[in-house]
Coordinates of C-alpha atoms and ligand atoms in Angstrom, one line a residue:
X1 CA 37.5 79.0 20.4
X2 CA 36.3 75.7 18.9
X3 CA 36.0 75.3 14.9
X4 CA 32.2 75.0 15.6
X5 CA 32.3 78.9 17.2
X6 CA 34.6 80.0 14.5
X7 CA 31.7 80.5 12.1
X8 CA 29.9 82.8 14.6
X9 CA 32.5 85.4 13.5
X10 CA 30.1 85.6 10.5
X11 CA 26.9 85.4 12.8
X12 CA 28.5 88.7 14.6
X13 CA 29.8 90.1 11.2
X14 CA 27.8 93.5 10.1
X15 CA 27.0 91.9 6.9
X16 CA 25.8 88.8 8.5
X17 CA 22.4 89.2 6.7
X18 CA 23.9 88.2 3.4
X19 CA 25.2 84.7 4.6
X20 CA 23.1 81.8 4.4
X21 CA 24.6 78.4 5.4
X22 CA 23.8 75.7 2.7
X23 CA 24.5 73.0 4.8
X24 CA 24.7 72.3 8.6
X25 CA 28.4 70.8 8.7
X26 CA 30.9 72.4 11.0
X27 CA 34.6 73.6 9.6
X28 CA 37.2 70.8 9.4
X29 CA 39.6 69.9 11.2
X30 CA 43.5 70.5 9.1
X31 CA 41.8 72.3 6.7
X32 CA 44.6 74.4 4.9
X33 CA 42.3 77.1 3.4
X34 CA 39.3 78.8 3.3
X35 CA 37.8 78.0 -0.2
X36 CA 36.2 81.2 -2.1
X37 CA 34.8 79.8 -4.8
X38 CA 33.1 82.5 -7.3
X39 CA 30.9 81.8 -10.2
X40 CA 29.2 85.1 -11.4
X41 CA 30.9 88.0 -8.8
X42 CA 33.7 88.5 -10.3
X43 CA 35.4 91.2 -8.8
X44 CA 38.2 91.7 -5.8
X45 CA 36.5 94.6 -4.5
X46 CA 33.9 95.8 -2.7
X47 CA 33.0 91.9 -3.1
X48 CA 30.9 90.9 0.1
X49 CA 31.9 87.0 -1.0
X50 CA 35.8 87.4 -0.3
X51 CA 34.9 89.7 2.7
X52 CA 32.9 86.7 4.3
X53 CA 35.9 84.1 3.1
X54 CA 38.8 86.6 4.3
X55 CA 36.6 87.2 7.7
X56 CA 36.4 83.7 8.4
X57 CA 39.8 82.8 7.6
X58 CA 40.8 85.2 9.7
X59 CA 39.1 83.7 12.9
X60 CA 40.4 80.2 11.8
X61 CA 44.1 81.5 11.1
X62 CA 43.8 80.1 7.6
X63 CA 44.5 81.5 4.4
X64 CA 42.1 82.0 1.8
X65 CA 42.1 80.3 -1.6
X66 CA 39.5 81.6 -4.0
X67 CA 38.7 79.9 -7.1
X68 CA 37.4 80.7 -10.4
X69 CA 36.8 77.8 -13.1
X70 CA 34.9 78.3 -16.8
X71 CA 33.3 74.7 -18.3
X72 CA 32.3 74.2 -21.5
X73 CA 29.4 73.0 -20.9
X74 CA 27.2 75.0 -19.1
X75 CA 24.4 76.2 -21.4
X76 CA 25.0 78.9 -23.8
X77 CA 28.5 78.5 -23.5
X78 CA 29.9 80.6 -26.8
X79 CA 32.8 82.8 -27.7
X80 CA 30.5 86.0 -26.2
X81 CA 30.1 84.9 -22.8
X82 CA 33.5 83.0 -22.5
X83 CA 35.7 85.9 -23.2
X84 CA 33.5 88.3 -21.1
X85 CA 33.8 85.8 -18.0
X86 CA 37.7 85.0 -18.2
X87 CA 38.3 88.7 -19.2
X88 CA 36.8 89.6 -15.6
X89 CA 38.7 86.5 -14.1
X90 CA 42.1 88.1 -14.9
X91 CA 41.2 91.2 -13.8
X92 CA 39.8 89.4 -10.5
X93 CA 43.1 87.3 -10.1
X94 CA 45.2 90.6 -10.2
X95 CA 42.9 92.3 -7.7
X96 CA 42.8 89.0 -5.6
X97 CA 46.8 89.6 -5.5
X98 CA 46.7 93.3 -4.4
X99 CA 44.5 92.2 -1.2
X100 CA 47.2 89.4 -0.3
X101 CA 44.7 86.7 -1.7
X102 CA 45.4 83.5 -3.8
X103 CA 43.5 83.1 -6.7
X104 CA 43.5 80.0 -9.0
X105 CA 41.5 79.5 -12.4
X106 CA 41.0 76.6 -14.6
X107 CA 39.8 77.1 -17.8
X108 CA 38.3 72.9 -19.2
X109 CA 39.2 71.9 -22.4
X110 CA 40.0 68.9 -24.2
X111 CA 43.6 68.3 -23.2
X112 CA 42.4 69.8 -19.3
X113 CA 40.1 68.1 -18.0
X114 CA 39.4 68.4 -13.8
X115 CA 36.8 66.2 -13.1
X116 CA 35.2 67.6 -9.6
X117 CA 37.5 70.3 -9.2
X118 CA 35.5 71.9 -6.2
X119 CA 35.1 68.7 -4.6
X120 CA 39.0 67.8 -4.8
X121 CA 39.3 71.8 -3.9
X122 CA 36.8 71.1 -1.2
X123 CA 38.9 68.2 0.3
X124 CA 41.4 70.5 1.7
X125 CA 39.3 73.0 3.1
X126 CA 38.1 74.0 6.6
X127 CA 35.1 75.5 4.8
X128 CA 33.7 76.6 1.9
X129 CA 32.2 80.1 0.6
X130 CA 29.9 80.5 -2.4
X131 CA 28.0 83.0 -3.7
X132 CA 24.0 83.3 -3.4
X133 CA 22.8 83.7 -6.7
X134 CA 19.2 82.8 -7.0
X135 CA 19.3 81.6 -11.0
X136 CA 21.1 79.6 -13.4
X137 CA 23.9 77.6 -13.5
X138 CA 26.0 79.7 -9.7
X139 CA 22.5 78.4 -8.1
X140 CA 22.1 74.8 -9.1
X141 CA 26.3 74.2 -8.3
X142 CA 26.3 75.8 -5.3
X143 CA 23.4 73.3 -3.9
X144 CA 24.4 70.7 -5.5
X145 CA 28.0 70.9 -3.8
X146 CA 26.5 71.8 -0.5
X147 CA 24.7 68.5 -0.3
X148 CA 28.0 66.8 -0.8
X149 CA 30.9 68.0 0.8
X150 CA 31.9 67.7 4.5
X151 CA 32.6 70.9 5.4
X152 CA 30.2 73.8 5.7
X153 CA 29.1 75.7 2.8
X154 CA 27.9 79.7 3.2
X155 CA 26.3 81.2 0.3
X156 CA 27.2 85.1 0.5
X157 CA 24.9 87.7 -1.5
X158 CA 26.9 89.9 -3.6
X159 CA 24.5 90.9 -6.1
X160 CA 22.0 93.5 -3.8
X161 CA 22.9 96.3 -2.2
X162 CA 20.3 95.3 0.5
X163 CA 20.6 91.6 1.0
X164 CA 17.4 89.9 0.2
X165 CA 16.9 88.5 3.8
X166 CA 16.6 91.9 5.1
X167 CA 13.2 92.5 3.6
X168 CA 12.0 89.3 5.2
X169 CA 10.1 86.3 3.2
X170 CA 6.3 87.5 3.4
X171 CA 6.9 90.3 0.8
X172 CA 4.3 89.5 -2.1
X173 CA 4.3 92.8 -4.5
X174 CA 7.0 95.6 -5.3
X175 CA 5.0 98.2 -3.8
X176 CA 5.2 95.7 -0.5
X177 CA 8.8 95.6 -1.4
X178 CA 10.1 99.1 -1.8
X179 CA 8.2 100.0 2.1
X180 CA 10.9 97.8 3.2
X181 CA 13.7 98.0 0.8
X182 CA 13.7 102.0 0.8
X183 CA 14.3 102.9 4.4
X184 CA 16.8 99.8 4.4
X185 CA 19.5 101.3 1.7
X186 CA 21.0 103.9 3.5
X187 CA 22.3 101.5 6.2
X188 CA 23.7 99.0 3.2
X189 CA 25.1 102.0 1.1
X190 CA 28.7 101.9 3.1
X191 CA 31.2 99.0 3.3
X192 CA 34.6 98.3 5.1
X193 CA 36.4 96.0 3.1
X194 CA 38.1 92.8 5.1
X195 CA 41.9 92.7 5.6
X196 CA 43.7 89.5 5.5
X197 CA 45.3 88.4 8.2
X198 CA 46.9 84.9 6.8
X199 CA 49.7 85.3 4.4
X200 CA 48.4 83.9 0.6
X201 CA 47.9 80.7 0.1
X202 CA 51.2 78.7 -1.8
X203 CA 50.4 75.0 -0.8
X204 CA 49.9 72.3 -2.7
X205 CA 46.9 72.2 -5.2
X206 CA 45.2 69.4 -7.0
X207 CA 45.6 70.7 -10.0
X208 CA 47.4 73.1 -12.1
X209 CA 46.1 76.4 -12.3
X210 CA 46.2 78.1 -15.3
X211 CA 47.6 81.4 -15.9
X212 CA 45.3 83.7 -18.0
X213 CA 46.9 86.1 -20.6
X214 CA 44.4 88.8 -21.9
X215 CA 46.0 88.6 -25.4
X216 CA 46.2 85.1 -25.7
X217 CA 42.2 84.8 -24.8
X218 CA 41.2 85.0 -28.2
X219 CA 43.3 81.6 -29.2
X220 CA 42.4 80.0 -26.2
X221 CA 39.0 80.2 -26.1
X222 CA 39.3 79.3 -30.4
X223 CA 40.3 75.9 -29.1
X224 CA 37.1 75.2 -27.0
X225 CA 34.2 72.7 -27.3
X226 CA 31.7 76.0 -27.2
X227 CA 29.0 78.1 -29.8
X228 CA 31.7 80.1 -31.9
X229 CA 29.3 81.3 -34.0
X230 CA 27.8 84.1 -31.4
X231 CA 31.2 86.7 -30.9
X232 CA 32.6 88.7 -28.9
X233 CA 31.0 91.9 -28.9
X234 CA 32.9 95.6 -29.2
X235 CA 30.2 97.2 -27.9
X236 CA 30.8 95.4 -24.5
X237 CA 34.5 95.3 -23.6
X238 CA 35.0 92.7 -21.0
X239 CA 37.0 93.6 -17.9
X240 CA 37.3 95.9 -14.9
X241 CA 38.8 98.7 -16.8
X242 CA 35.8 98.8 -19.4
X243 CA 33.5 98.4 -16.6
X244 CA 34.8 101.3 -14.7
X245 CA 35.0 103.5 -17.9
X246 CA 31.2 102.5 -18.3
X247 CA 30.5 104.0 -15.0
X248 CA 32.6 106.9 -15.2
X249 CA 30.4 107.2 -18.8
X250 CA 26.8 107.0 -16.6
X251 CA 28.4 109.5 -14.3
X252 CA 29.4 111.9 -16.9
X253 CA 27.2 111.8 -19.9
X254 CA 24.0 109.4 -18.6
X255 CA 22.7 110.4 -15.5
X256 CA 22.3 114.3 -16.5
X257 CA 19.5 113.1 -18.5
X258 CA 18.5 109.6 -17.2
X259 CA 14.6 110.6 -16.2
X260 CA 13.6 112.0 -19.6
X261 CA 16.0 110.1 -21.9
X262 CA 16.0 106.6 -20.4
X263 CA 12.9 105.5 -22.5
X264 CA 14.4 107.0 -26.3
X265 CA 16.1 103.7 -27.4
X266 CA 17.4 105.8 -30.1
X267 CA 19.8 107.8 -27.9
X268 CA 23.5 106.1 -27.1
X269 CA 23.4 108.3 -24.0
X270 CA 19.7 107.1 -22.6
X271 CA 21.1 104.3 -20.5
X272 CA 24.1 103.2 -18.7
X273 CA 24.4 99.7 -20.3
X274 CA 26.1 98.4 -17.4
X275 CA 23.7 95.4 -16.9
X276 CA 26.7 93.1 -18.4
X277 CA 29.2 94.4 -15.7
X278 CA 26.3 94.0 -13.1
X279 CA 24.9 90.3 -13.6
X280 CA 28.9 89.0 -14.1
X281 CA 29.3 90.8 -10.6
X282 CA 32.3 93.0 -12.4
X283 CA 30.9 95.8 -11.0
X284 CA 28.8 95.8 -7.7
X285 CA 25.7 98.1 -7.0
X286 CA 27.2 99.5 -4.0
X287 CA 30.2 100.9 -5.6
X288 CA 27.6 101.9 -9.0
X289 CA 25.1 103.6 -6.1
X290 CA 28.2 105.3 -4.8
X291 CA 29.0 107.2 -7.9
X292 CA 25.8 107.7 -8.9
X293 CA 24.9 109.5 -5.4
X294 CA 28.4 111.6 -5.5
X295 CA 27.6 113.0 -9.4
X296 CA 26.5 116.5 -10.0
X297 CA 23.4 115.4 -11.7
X298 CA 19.3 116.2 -10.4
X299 CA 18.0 114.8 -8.4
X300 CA 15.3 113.4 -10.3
X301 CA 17.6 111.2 -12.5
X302 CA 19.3 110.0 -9.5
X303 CA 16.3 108.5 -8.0
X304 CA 15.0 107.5 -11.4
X305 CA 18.3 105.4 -11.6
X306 CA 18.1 104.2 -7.8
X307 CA 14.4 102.8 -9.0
X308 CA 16.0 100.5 -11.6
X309 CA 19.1 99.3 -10.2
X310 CA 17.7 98.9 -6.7
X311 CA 14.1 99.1 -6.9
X312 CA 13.7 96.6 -10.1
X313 CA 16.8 94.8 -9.9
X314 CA 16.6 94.0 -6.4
X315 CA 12.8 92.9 -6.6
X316 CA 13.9 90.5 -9.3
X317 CA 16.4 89.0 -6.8
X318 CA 14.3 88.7 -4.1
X319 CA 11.5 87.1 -6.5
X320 CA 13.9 84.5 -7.7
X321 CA 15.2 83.8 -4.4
X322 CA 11.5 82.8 -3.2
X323 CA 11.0 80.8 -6.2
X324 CA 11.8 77.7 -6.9
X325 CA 12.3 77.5 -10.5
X326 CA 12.1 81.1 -11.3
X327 CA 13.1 80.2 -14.9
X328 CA 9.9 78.6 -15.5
X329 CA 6.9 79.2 -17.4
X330 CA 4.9 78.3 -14.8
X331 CA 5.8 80.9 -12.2
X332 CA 4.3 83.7 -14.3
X333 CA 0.5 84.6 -12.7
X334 CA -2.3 82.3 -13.0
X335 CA -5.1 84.6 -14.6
X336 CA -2.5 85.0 -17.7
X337 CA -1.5 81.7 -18.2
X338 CA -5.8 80.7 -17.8
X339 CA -5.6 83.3 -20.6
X340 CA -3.4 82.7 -23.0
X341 CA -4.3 78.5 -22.8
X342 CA -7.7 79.9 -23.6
X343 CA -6.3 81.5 -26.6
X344 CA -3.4 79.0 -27.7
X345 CA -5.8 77.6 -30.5
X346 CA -5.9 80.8 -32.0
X347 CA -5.1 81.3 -35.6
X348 CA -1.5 82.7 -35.5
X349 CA -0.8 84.7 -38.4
X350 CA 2.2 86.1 -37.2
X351 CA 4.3 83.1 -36.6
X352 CA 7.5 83.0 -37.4
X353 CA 10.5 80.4 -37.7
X354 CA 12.9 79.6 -34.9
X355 CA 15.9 80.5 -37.4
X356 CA 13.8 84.2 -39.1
X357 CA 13.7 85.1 -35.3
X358 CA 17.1 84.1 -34.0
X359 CA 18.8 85.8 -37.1
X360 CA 16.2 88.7 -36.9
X361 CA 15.1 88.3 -40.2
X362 CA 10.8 88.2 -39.3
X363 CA 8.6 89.9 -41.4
X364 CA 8.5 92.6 -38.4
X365 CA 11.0 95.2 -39.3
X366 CA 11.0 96.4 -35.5
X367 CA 11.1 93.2 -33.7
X368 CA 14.1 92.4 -36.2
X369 CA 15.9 95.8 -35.5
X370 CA 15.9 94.7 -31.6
X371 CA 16.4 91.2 -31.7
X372 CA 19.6 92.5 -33.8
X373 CA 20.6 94.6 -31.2
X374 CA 21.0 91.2 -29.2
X375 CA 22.9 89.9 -32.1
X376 CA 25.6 92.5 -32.5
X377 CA 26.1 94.1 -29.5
X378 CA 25.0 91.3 -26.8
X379 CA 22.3 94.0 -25.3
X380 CA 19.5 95.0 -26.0
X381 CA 18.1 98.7 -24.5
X382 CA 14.9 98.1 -22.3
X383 CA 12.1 99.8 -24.0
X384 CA 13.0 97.3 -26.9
X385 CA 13.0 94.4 -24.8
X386 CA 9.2 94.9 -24.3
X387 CA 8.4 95.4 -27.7
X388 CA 11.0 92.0 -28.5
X389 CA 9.0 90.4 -25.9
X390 CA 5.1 90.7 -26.3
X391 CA 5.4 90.1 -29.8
X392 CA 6.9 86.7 -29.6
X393 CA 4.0 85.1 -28.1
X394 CA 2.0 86.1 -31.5
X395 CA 5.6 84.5 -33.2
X396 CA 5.4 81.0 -31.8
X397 CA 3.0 78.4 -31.9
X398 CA 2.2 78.3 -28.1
X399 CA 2.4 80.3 -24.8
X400 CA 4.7 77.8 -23.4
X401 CA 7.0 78.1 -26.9
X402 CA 6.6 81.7 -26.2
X403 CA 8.3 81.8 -23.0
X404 CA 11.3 78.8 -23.8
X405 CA 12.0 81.0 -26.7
X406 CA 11.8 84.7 -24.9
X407 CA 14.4 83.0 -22.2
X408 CA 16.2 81.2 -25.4
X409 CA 17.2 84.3 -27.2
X410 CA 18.1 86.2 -24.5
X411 CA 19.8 83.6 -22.4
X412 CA 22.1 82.8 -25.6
X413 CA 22.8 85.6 -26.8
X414 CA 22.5 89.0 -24.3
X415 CA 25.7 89.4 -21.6
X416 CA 22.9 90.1 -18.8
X417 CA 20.9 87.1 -19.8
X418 CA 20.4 84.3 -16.9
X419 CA 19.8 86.5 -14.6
X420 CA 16.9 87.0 -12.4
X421 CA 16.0 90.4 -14.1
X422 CA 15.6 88.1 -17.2
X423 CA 13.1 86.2 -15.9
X424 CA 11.3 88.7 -14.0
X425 CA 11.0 91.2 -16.7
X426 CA 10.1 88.2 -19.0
X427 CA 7.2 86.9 -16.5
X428 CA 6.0 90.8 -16.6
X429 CA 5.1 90.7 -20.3
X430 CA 3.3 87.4 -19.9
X431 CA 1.2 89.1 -17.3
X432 CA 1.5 92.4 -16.0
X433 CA -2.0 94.2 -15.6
X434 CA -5.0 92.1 -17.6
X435 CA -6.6 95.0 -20.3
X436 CA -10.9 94.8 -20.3
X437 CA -10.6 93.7 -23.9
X438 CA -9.8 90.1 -25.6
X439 CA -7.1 89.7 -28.1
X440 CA -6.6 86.8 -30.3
X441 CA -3.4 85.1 -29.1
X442 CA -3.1 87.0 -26.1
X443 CA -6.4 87.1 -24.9
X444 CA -6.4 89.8 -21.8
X445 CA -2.4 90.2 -21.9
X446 CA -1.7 93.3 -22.8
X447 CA -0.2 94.4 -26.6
X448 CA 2.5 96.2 -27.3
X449 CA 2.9 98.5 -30.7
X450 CA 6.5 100.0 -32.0
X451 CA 4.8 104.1 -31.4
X452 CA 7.2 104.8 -28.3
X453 CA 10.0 104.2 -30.7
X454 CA 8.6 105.2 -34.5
X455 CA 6.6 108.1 -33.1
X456 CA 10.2 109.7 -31.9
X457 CA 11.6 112.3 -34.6
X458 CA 13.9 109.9 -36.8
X459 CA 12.1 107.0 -35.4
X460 CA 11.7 105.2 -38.7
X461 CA 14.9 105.5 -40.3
X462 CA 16.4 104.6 -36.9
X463 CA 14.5 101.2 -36.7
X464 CA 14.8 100.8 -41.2
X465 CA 18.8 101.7 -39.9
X466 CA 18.7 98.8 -37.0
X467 CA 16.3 96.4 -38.6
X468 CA 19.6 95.9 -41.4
X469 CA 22.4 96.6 -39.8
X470 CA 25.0 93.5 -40.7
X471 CA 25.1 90.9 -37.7
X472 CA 26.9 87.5 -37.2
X473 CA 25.3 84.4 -38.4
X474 CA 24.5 82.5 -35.8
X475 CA 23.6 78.5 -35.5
X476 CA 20.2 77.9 -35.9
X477 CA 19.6 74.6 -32.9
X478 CA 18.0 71.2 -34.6
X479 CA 15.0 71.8 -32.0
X480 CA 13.0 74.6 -30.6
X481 CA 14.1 75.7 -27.3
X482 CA 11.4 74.4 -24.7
X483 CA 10.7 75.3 -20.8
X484 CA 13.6 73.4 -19.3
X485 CA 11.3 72.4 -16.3
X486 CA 8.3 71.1 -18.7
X487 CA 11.2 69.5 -20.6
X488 CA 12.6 67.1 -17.7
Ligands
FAD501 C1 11.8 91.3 -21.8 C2 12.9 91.9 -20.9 C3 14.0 91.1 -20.7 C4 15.0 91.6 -19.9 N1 16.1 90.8 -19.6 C5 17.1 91.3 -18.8 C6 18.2 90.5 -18.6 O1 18.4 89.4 -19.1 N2 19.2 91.0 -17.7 C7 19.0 92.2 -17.1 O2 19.9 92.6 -16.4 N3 18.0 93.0 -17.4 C8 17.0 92.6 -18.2 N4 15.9 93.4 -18.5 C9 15.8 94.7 -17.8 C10 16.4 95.9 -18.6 O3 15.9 95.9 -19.9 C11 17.9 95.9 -18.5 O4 18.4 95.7 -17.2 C12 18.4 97.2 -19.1 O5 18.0 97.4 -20.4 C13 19.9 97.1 -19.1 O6 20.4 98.2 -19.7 P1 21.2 99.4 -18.9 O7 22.2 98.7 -18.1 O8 21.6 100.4 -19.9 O9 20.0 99.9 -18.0 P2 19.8 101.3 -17.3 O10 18.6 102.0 -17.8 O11 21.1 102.1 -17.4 O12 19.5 100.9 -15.8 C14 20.6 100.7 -14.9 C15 20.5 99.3 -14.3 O13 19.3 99.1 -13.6 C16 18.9 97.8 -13.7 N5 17.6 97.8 -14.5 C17 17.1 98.7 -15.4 N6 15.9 98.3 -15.8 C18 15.6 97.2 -15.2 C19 14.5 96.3 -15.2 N7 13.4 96.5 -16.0 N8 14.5 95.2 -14.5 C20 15.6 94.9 -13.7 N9 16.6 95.7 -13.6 C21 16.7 96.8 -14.3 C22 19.9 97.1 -14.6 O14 20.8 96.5 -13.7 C23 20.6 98.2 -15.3 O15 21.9 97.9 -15.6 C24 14.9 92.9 -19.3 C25 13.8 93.7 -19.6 C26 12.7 93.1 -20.4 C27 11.5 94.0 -20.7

């Protein structure tokens, strides 16, 4: 078969919806490997990514190399997010080595510095496999890279359980969304996982790789050029292990009570917290659907649960994907931003400084006790986010300060940040359903009060609790965070 036809053995492959070529080159001739190069999914299993890589390198009788690297530059680099990512990138290198893979890291620093070390990677390869991630810093590369190399690039959806181009591109609202995405799950639920046929990799490299020690993390990543002053959080262990002991938790003590709990911010056991695991691609929602349709629990809290990993999560993919800058203030809907411009000269009352909010010490004893749930444990339960959310656009000066900061804040500080569920969700409190009535400062966006939380027994002394619990000190930046798109 010629190289050219080698790539129809993803065309024929049963998850063949999640590829999407990002160029139109054809596979190389003396290519050594298949280059898997992961970002954000950072797991060996059930990981449609290294499927796709190990299918094709199959068909072209070449090993796969997959590739993990960590910068120091990409924004909101810090101490948090670092040691999350290269915890799951051990874990991923060890799993990468049970299924007969290579896997290389590099982890830049002063003394190591590989300038284009996908491009040199790229030079020996027959082809190149990304993932499809639709925000952030895994999108932006993965074009950028596409446009440049000679050899084709396949971008491979790992995030959904139904891949985004199975619901088509004409889908305008959720309601639209779930006719399709619904019926579509059941066919998505099940996955065979790709066998290599190609001994590991063990040629030469362009570089040397490092080798990644869980208990020398904390030293290396001392050493870096990053924000040391937001932590590693306890409450999120980083890894494969903590991630599976999360899901064994939602299994076990969640789910029983998901439907009526999942609002009661108060409760530890109202949500899964998995979000972290889920946006670094630690966990996958397959395998999460898998043991949430398997538990003993009603049925009731199963499908509340299938509605917010699948039914919210997935919209938020498949919104970002059809956007073109779905971190922008501008994407959010027209009658709201006519609205709040028509109230941004409005006398704010409520504003606060960049470094009160970012340290959560406003005037507002309930946003403070969510914004430091962001601060300590690098999450933040949902029905907070809303209430975090609204009230910043009476905190800042304008509707567009509103939104950099809303996207600041969480982007820097929360382990799910950057993700298209940031964005999404954020874009639904700037809008949502306009009220009859007129507010200052948020003219016909809705409000939201604090009742769903204070009303609850031991609501007060749970948010006086929250609003002072001790939290790092984090840097306060020289200048306002601002829409990056309005920026450039
Ligand atoms: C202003 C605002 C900002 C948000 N920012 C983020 C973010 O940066 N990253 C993020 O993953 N989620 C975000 N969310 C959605 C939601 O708050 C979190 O997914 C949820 O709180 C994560 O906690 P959990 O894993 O315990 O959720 P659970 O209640 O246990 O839900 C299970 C999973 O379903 C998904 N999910 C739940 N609610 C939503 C939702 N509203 N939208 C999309 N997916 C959902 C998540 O993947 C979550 O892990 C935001 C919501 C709001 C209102």
């Amino acid at each position: 078969m010629a190289l050219s036809g080698r790539l129809a053995e993803l065309s024929d492959w049963h998850q063949a919806p999640r590829v999407r070529p990002l160029n139109d080159r054809l596979p190389a001739q003396g290519g050594r490997y298949v280059l898997c190069w992961l970002q954000q999914a950072l797991r060996a299993c059930d990981n449609p990514v290294i499927d796709a890589a190990v299918r094709l390198g199959n068909a072209l009788h070449l090993p796969v190399l997959v590739y993990h690297g960590v910068r120091e530059d990409y924004p909101y680099a810090s101490d948090r997010l670092h040691h999350f990512i290269l915890r799951a990138s051990i874990d991923l290198a060890e799993g990468c080595r049970r299924r007969g893979l290579a896997c290389v890291q590099h982890v830049e620093r002063a003394e190591r510095r590989e300038k284009g070390l996908v491009y040199r990677l790229g030079v020996a390869a027959a082809a190149i496999v990304v993932e499809d991630q639709p925000t952030f810093v895994a999108r932006w590369q993965s074009e950028r890279v596409a446009g440049r190399v000679d050899v084709p690039v396949l971008a491979v959806n790992a995030a959904c359980l139904v891949p985004p181009a199975v619901i088509g591109r004409d889908v305008q609202g959720r309601t639209a969304f779930l006719r399709r995405h619904e019926p579509a799950r059941a066919a998505w639920a099940a996955w065979d996982e790709e066998i290599a046929d190609v001994a590991a990799y063990s040629g030469a490299l362009p570089f040397t790789p490092d080798t990644l020690r869980a208990d020398e993390l904390g030293t290396l990543i001392a050493g870096l050029d990053i924000d040391h002053s937001v932590p590693v959080t306890p409450m999120h262990p980083a890894g494969r292990n903590a991630a599976e002991a999360r899901l064994t938790r939602l299994v076990a003590d969640v789910l029983p009570g998901y439907a009526s709990n999942r609002n009661d911010a108060t409760r530890l056991d109202s949500a899964s917290s998995l979000s972290p695991y889920l946006h670094f691609g630690v966990l996958g929602p397959r395998e999460v659907m898998a043991a949430v349709n398997g538990a003993a629990a009603g049925g009731q809290h199963k499908r509340k649960f299938a509605d917010e990993l699948l039914g919210w999560r997935e919209w938020f993919h498949y919104q970002a994907r059809h956007l073109d800058a779905p971190e922008r203030y501008d994407r959010i809907a027209p009658w709201a931003r006519q609205t709040l411009t028509d109230h941004a000269g409005d006398l704010r009352p409520d504003q606060e400084t960049l470094s009160a909010m970012l340290r959560g010490e406003t005037r507002d004893e309930t946003w403070n006790a969510c914004q430091r749930q962001f601060l300590a444990e690098g999450w933040m339960h949902n029905n907070l986010r809303m209430y975090w959310c609204k009230r910043i656009i009476a905190m800042t000066p304008s509707p567009e300060a509103a939104w950099a900061t809303a996207c600041y804040l969480n982007d820097r500080l929360s382990l799910d940040g950057r993700d298209p569920s940031t964005y999404g969700n954020i874009a639904m409190m700037f809008a949502g359903a306009p009220t009859d009535r007129e507010c200052p400062v948020y003219g016909r966006v809705a409000t939201r009060g604090d009742g769903s939380i204070r009303h609850r027994a031991g609501g007060d002394a749970w948010l006086a609790t929250a609003a002072s619990r001790p939290v790092p000190l984090v840097s306060v930046p020289e200048f306002p965070p601002v829409d990056p798109y309005l920026a450039s």
